[in-house]
CSV table of C-alpha atoms in Angstrom, one decimal:
chain,number,residue,atom,x,y,z
W,1179,MET,CA,-28.5,42.7,46.2
W,1180,HIS,CA,-26.6,42.1,43.0
W,1181,ALA,CA,-23.1,42.9,41.9
W,1182,ILE,CA,-21.0,42.3,38.8
W,1183,HIS,CA,-17.9,41.5,40.8
W,1184,PRO,CA,-19.3,40.5,44.2
W,1185,VAL,CA,-16.0,39.2,45.6
W,1186,SER,CA,-14.8,42.8,45.7
W,1187,SER,CA,-17.8,44.1,47.6
W,1188,PRO,CA,-17.2,44.4,51.4
W,1189,LEU,CA,-21.0,44.8,52.0
W,1190,LEU,CA,-21.8,41.6,50.2
W,1191,TRP,CA,-19.2,39.8,52.2
W,1192,LEU,CA,-20.6,41.1,55.5
W,1193,ARG,CA,-24.1,40.0,54.5
W,1194,VAL,CA,-23.0,36.5,53.5
W,1195,LEU,CA,-20.8,35.9,56.5
W,1196,ALA,CA,-23.5,37.2,58.9
W,1197,ALA,CA,-26.0,34.9,57.2
W,1198,LEU,CA,-23.5,32.0,57.4
W,1199,LEU,CA,-23.3,32.5,61.2
W,1200,VAL,CA,-27.1,32.5,61.5
W,1201,VAL,CA,-27.9,29.6,59.2
W,1202,VAL,CA,-24.9,27.3,60.0
W,1203,VAL,CA,-22.5,28.2,62.8
W,1204,VAL,CA,-24.8,29.1,65.6
W,1205,PRO,CA,-27.2,26.2,65.1
W,1206,GLY,CA,-24.2,23.9,64.7
W,1207,TYR,CA,-22.7,25.2,67.9
W,1208,LEU,CA,-26.0,24.7,69.8
W,1209,LEU,CA,-26.3,21.1,68.4
W,1210,ALA,CA,-22.7,19.9,68.9
W,1211,GLY,CA,-19.9,22.5,69.0
W,1212,ARG,CA,-20.5,23.7,72.6
W,1213,HIS,CA,-20.2,20.1,73.9
W,1214,ALA,CA,-17.0,19.2,72.1
W,1215,THR,CA,-13.7,19.1,73.9
W,1216,GLY,CA,-10.4,20.0,72.4
W,1217,GLY,CA,-10.4,23.8,72.6
W,1218,ARG,CA,-11.8,26.7,70.6
W,1219,VAL,CA,-10.5,25.6,67.2
W,1220,THR,CA,-12.1,22.1,67.6
W,1221,ARG,CA,-15.5,23.7,68.7
W,1222,LEU,CA,-15.4,26.0,65.7
W,1223,VAL,CA,-14.8,23.2,63.2
W,1224,VAL,CA,-17.4,21.0,64.9
W,1225,SER,CA,-20.0,23.8,64.8
W,1226,LEU,CA,-19.4,24.6,61.2
W,1227,SER,CA,-19.4,20.9,60.1
W,1228,MET,CA,-22.4,19.8,62.1
W,1229,GLY,CA,-24.2,23.0,61.1
W,1230,LEU,CA,-23.7,22.2,57.4
W,1231,LEU,CA,-24.8,18.6,57.8
W,1232,GLY,CA,-27.6,19.6,60.2
W,1233,VAL,CA,-29.2,22.0,57.7
W,1234,THR,CA,-29.0,19.2,55.1
W,1235,VAL,CA,-30.8,16.7,57.4
W,1236,VAL,CA,-33.4,19.1,59.0
W,1237,GLY,CA,-34.1,20.8,55.7
W,1238,ARG,CA,-34.9,17.4,54.1
W,1239,LEU,CA,-37.1,16.3,57.0
W,1240,LEU,CA,-39.0,19.5,57.1
W,1241,ASN,CA,-39.5,19.4,53.3
W,1242,LEU,CA,-40.9,15.8,53.6
W,1243,GLY,CA,-43.4,17.2,56.1
W,1244,GLY,CA,-44.5,19.9,53.6
W,1245,ILE,CA,-42.8,22.7,55.6
W,1246,PRO,CA,-41.0,25.2,53.2
W,1247,LEU,CA,-37.3,25.8,53.5
W,1248,LEU,CA,-37.3,29.4,54.9
W,1249,VAL,CA,-35.1,31.4,57.2
W,1250,TRP,CA,-37.6,31.0,60.0
W,1251,THR,CA,-38.1,27.2,59.6
W,1252,VAL,CA,-34.7,25.5,59.0
W,1253,PRO,CA,-32.2,27.4,61.2
W,1254,PRO,CA,-34.6,27.7,64.2
W,1255,GLY,CA,-35.6,24.1,63.8
W,1256,LEU,CA,-31.9,23.0,63.9
W,1257,ALA,CA,-31.3,25.3,66.9
W,1258,ALA,CA,-34.3,24.0,68.7
W,1259,LEU,CA,-33.1,20.4,68.1
W,1260,GLY,CA,-29.7,21.3,69.5
W,1261,LEU,CA,-31.2,23.0,72.6
W,1262,GLY,CA,-33.4,20.0,73.2
W,1263,LEU,CA,-30.7,17.4,72.8
W,1264,GLY,CA,-28.4,19.5,74.9
W,1265,ARG,CA,-30.5,18.8,77.9
W,1266,TRP,CA,-29.8,15.0,77.5
W,1267,PRO,CA,-26.6,14.1,79.5
W,1268,THR,CA,-25.8,11.2,77.2
W,1269,TRP,CA,-25.8,13.6,74.2
W,1270,ARG,CA,-23.4,16.0,75.9
W,1271,ARG,CA,-21.1,13.1,77.1
W,1272,SER,CA,-21.0,11.6,73.6
W,1273,TRP,CA,-19.6,14.8,72.0
W,1274,GLN,CA,-17.2,15.2,74.9
W,1275,ARG,CA,-15.9,11.7,74.5
W,1276,ALA,CA,-15.7,11.9,70.7
W,1277,PHE,CA,-13.0,14.6,70.7
W,1278,ALA,CA,-11.4,13.8,74.1
W,1279,SER,CA,-8.4,12.3,72.4
W,1280,LEU,CA,-7.5,15.4,70.5
W,1281,ARG,CA,-4.9,17.7,71.9
W,1282,PRO,CA,-6.1,21.3,72.0
W,1283,ALA,CA,-4.5,23.7,69.6
W,1284,GLY,CA,-1.5,25.3,71.3
W,1285,LYS,CA,-1.1,28.8,72.5
W,1286,HIS,CA,0.7,30.0,69.3
W,1287,GLU,CA,-1.0,27.4,67.1
W,1288,THR,CA,-4.5,28.9,67.3
W,1289,PRO,CA,-3.5,32.4,66.2
W,1290,ALA,CA,-1.3,31.0,63.5
W,1291,LEU,CA,-4.2,28.9,62.1
W,1292,VAL,CA,-6.4,32.0,62.2
W,1293,ALA,CA,-3.7,34.0,60.3
W,1294,VAL,CA,-3.4,31.2,57.7
W,1295,ALA,CA,-7.2,31.3,57.2
W,1296,VAL,CA,-7.2,35.1,56.8
W,1297,VAL,CA,-4.3,34.9,54.3
W,1298,CYS,CA,-6.2,32.2,52.4
W,1299,PHE,CA,-9.3,34.5,52.4
W,1300,VAL,CA,-7.3,37.4,51.1
W,1301,VAL,CA,-5.7,35.3,48.4
W,1302,LEU,CA,-9.1,34.2,47.2
W,1303,VAL,CA,-10.5,37.7,47.2
W,1304,LEU,CA,-7.5,39.0,45.2
W,1305,GLY,CA,-7.5,36.1,42.9
W,1306,TYR,CA,-11.2,36.1,42.1
W,1307,GLY,CA,-12.0,39.8,42.6
W,1308,ASP,CA,-12.6,40.4,38.9
W,1309,PHE,CA,-14.7,37.2,38.3
W,1310,VAL,CA,-18.4,37.2,37.8
W,1311,ALA,CA,-20.2,34.9,40.4
W,1312,PRO,CA,-19.7,32.1,40.1
W,1313,PRO,CA,-17.4,31.2,37.1
W,1314,THR,CA,-19.8,30.3,34.3
W,1315,VAL,CA,-17.9,27.2,33.2
W,1316,ASP,CA,-18.7,23.6,33.8
W,1317,ASP,CA,-20.5,22.8,37.0
W,1318,ALA,CA,-20.4,26.3,38.7
W,1319,GLY,CA,-23.3,27.7,36.7
W,1320,ASN,CA,-25.3,24.6,37.3
W,1321,HIS,CA,-24.8,24.9,41.1
W,1322,ALA,CA,-25.8,28.5,41.0
W,1323,TYR,CA,-29.0,27.7,39.0
W,1324,LEU,CA,-30.0,25.0,41.5
W,1325,VAL,CA,-29.4,27.3,44.5
W,1326,GLN,CA,-31.6,29.9,42.8
W,1327,ARG,CA,-34.4,27.4,42.1
W,1328,ILE,CA,-34.4,26.1,45.7
W,1329,ALA,CA,-34.4,29.7,47.0
W,1330,GLU,CA,-37.4,30.6,44.7
W,1331,SER,CA,-39.4,27.5,45.4
W,1332,ALA,CA,-38.4,27.0,49.1
W,1333,SER,CA,-38.5,23.3,48.4
W,1334,LEU,CA,-36.4,20.3,47.7
W,1335,ASP,CA,-39.1,18.6,45.7
W,1336,PRO,CA,-37.9,18.0,42.2
W,1337,ALA,CA,-41.4,18.6,40.9
W,1338,GLN,CA,-41.2,22.2,42.2
W,1339,VAL,CA,-37.5,22.9,41.8
W,1340,PHE,CA,-37.5,21.7,38.2
W,1341,ALA,CA,-41.0,22.8,37.3
W,1342,ALA,CA,-42.1,23.9,33.8
W,1343,PRO,CA,-41.0,25.8,31.8
W,1344,LEU,CA,-37.6,25.1,33.2
W,1345,GLY,CA,-37.6,21.4,32.3
W,1346,SER,CA,-37.2,18.3,34.5
W,1347,LEU,CA,-34.3,16.4,35.9
W,1348,ARG,CA,-34.3,12.8,34.5
W,1349,VAL,CA,-31.8,11.5,37.0
W,1350,GLY,CA,-31.8,11.6,40.8
W,1351,TYR,CA,-29.6,14.3,42.2
W,1352,LEU,CA,-28.8,14.8,45.9
W,1353,VAL,CA,-28.9,18.6,46.5
W,1354,GLY,CA,-26.7,18.4,49.7
W,1355,TRP,CA,-25.3,21.8,50.4
W,1356,HIS,CA,-27.5,23.8,48.0
W,1357,PRO,CA,-30.3,24.4,50.5
W,1358,THR,CA,-27.6,26.0,52.8
W,1359,ALA,CA,-26.6,28.4,50.1
W,1360,ALA,CA,-30.2,29.2,49.3
W,1361,LEU,CA,-30.9,29.9,53.0
W,1362,VAL,CA,-27.8,32.1,53.2
W,1363,ALA,CA,-29.1,34.0,50.1
W,1364,ARG,CA,-32.5,34.6,51.8
W,1365,THR,CA,-31.0,35.5,55.2
W,1366,GLY,CA,-28.4,37.9,53.8
W,1367,GLY,CA,-30.7,39.4,51.2
W,1368,VAL,CA,-28.3,38.6,48.3
W,1369,ALA,CA,-28.8,37.0,44.9
W,1370,PRO,CA,-28.5,33.2,45.0
W,1371,TYR,CA,-25.7,33.2,42.5
W,1372,VAL,CA,-23.7,35.6,44.8
W,1373,ALA,CA,-24.5,33.5,47.9
W,1374,THR,CA,-23.3,30.3,46.1
W,1375,TRP,CA,-20.0,31.8,45.1
W,1376,LEU,CA,-19.2,33.7,48.4
W,1377,LEU,CA,-20.3,30.7,50.6
W,1378,ILE,CA,-17.9,28.4,48.8
W,1379,LEU,CA,-15.0,30.8,49.0
W,1380,SER,CA,-15.7,31.2,52.7
W,1381,LEU,CA,-15.6,27.5,53.3
W,1382,VAL,CA,-12.4,27.1,51.2
W,1383,ALA,CA,-10.7,29.7,53.4
W,1384,MET,CA,-11.7,27.6,56.4
W,1385,LEU,CA,-10.1,24.4,55.0
W,1386,PRO,CA,-6.7,24.9,56.8
W,1387,VAL,CA,-8.5,25.3,60.1
W,1388,ALA,CA,-10.7,22.3,59.5
W,1389,LEU,CA,-7.9,20.0,58.4
W,1390,SER,CA,-5.9,21.0,61.5
W,1391,LEU,CA,-8.4,19.0,63.5
W,1392,LEU,CA,-7.5,15.9,61.5
W,1393,TRP,CA,-3.8,16.5,61.7
W,1394,ARG,CA,-4.0,16.9,65.5
W,1395,ALA,CA,-6.0,13.7,65.7
W,1396,PHE,CA,-2.9,12.0,64.0
W,1397,GLN,CA,-0.7,13.7,66.7
W,1398,VAL,CA,1.0,15.9,64.1
W,1399,PRO,CA,3.2,18.5,65.9
W,1400,ALA,CA,1.9,22.1,66.0
W,1401,PRO,CA,4.6,23.6,63.7
W,1402,LEU,CA,3.8,21.0,61.0
W,1403,VAL,CA,0.0,21.6,61.4
W,1404,VAL,CA,0.6,25.3,60.6
W,1405,LEU,CA,2.9,24.4,57.8
W,1406,GLY,CA,0.3,22.2,56.3
W,1407,GLY,CA,-2.2,25.1,56.3
W,1408,VAL,CA,0.4,27.3,54.6
W,1409,PHE,CA,0.9,24.6,51.9
W,1410,LEU,CA,-2.9,24.6,51.3
W,1411,VAL,CA,-2.8,28.3,50.7
W,1412,THR,CA,0.1,28.2,48.3
W,1413,ASP,CA,-1.0,25.2,46.3
W,1414,ALA,CA,-2.7,26.5,43.1
W,1415,PHE,CA,-4.2,23.1,42.1
W,1416,MET,CA,-5.7,21.7,45.3
W,1417,PRO,CA,-8.1,22.9,46.6
W,1418,ALA,CA,-8.2,26.3,45.0
W,1419,GLY,CA,-7.9,24.9,41.4
W,1420,ILE,CA,-11.3,23.1,41.9
W,1421,LEU,CA,-13.0,26.5,42.1
W,1422,GLY,CA,-12.3,27.2,38.4
W,1423,TRP,CA,-14.4,24.3,37.1
W,1424,GLY,CA,-17.0,24.4,39.8
W,1425,GLY,CA,-16.5,21.3,42.0
W,1426,PHE,CA,-18.2,23.0,44.9
W,1427,GLY,CA,-19.7,19.9,46.4
W,1428,GLN,CA,-16.2,18.3,46.6
W,1429,LEU,CA,-14.9,21.3,48.4
W,1430,VAL,CA,-17.7,21.3,51.0
W,1431,GLY,CA,-17.1,17.5,51.4
W,1432,MET,CA,-13.4,18.1,52.0
W,1433,LEU,CA,-14.3,20.6,54.8
W,1434,LEU,CA,-16.5,18.0,56.4
W,1435,VAL,CA,-14.1,15.0,56.3
W,1436,PRO,CA,-11.9,15.9,59.4
W,1437,CYS,CA,-14.8,16.1,61.8
W,1438,LEU,CA,-16.5,13.0,60.4
W,1439,ALA,CA,-13.2,11.0,60.5
W,1440,VAL,CA,-12.8,11.8,64.2
W,1441,LEU,CA,-16.5,10.8,64.8
W,1442,VAL,CA,-16.0,7.4,62.9
W,1443,SER,CA,-12.9,6.7,65.1
W,1444,ALA,CA,-14.7,7.6,68.3
W,1445,ALA,CA,-17.8,5.5,67.4
W,1446,LEU,CA,-15.5,2.5,66.9
W,1447,ARG,CA,-13.5,3.2,70.0
W,1448,GLU,CA,-16.2,4.1,72.5
W,1449,ARG,CA,-18.8,1.5,71.4
W,1450,SER,CA,-21.5,4.1,72.2
W,1451,ARG,CA,-24.9,3.7,70.6
W,1452,THR,CA,-25.5,7.4,70.6
W,1453,LEU,CA,-22.2,8.1,68.9
W,1454,ALA,CA,-22.9,5.3,66.4
W,1455,VAL,CA,-26.3,6.9,65.5
W,1456,VAL,CA,-24.8,10.4,65.3
W,1457,THR,CA,-22.0,9.2,63.1
W,1458,GLY,CA,-24.3,7.2,60.8
W,1459,ALA,CA,-26.6,10.2,60.4
W,1460,ALA,CA,-23.6,12.5,59.6
W,1461,LEU,CA,-22.2,10.1,57.1
W,1462,GLY,CA,-25.6,9.8,55.5
W,1463,ALA,CA,-25.8,13.5,55.2
W,1464,LEU,CA,-22.3,13.6,53.7
W,1465,ILE,CA,-23.5,11.4,50.9
W,1466,HIS,CA,-26.0,14.1,50.0
W,1467,VAL,CA,-23.2,16.7,50.0
W,1468,HIS,CA,-20.6,14.7,48.0
W,1469,ALA,CA,-20.6,10.9,48.1
W,1470,SER,CA,-16.9,10.3,47.3
W,1471,GLU,CA,-15.8,11.9,50.6
W,1472,LEU,CA,-17.7,9.2,52.5
W,1473,VAL,CA,-14.9,6.7,51.6
W,1474,VAL,CA,-12.3,9.2,52.7
W,1475,ALA,CA,-13.9,9.9,56.0
W,1476,LEU,CA,-14.4,6.2,56.7
W,1477,GLY,CA,-10.8,5.3,55.7
W,1478,LEU,CA,-9.3,8.1,57.8
W,1479,GLY,CA,-11.5,7.2,60.7
W,1480,LEU,CA,-10.3,3.6,60.6
W,1481,LEU,CA,-6.7,4.8,60.6
W,1482,LEU,CA,-7.0,7.1,63.6
């Protein structure tokens, strides 16, 4: 399904958000979110973060085995992995211990954060409602093209993604979040360029909620947590300004940093081999999404 101004289409939003639940949130919840302590906000952020990273890892592993990246291979594969690992007591305890030090979002803090995310979403819809998808300047068009090629080829193999007559990529490029966008496009039945744009806008709207996890880990009082979310919505330069030139990988990486910083801190504190392996795998997947956020996640994890 195509549209000239997709941000203004409620039907396209419903399709993309439903696909995001199927491809990312539900598998991420089965893998990790349901085991995390710290309340509903924490479980949501963990589910979203680990779902995004899980699709990156599972998609790559399946592709190495010659299995195509399709709706009925990657999300079910990640969900099955989560269900299987969930039967292992050590796995459940590891996630419980990782977020045990976080105070749960308060009675009024949770609805306030939801309201901030909704306001951020509305601002993005109003601000970009007249844009084509995505903006055709700088990196945005390149990202949309790569998502389209992954969706068409159902592969991460450069020989297929950049097959003739489209040319070849002469440098290595880690596709990171692009397979997620391709799967969202296939699941929602929308054009890949539409899925690319709406997926990124959805994740940007979730940034205040994701960052609240980090702020709570630093023992920031609830009113200041909400105020920080409001500041994100009203700041025209960061992160919303990145959308204009297409730094989509950076935005996805920013969303992932809070969860990974808490994991790094927990792995160092708990001295758990399971947590160490999980944290290492998650950081490795983050490199595929946007490498510069690796330093940020490690640095914040050491400070917690």
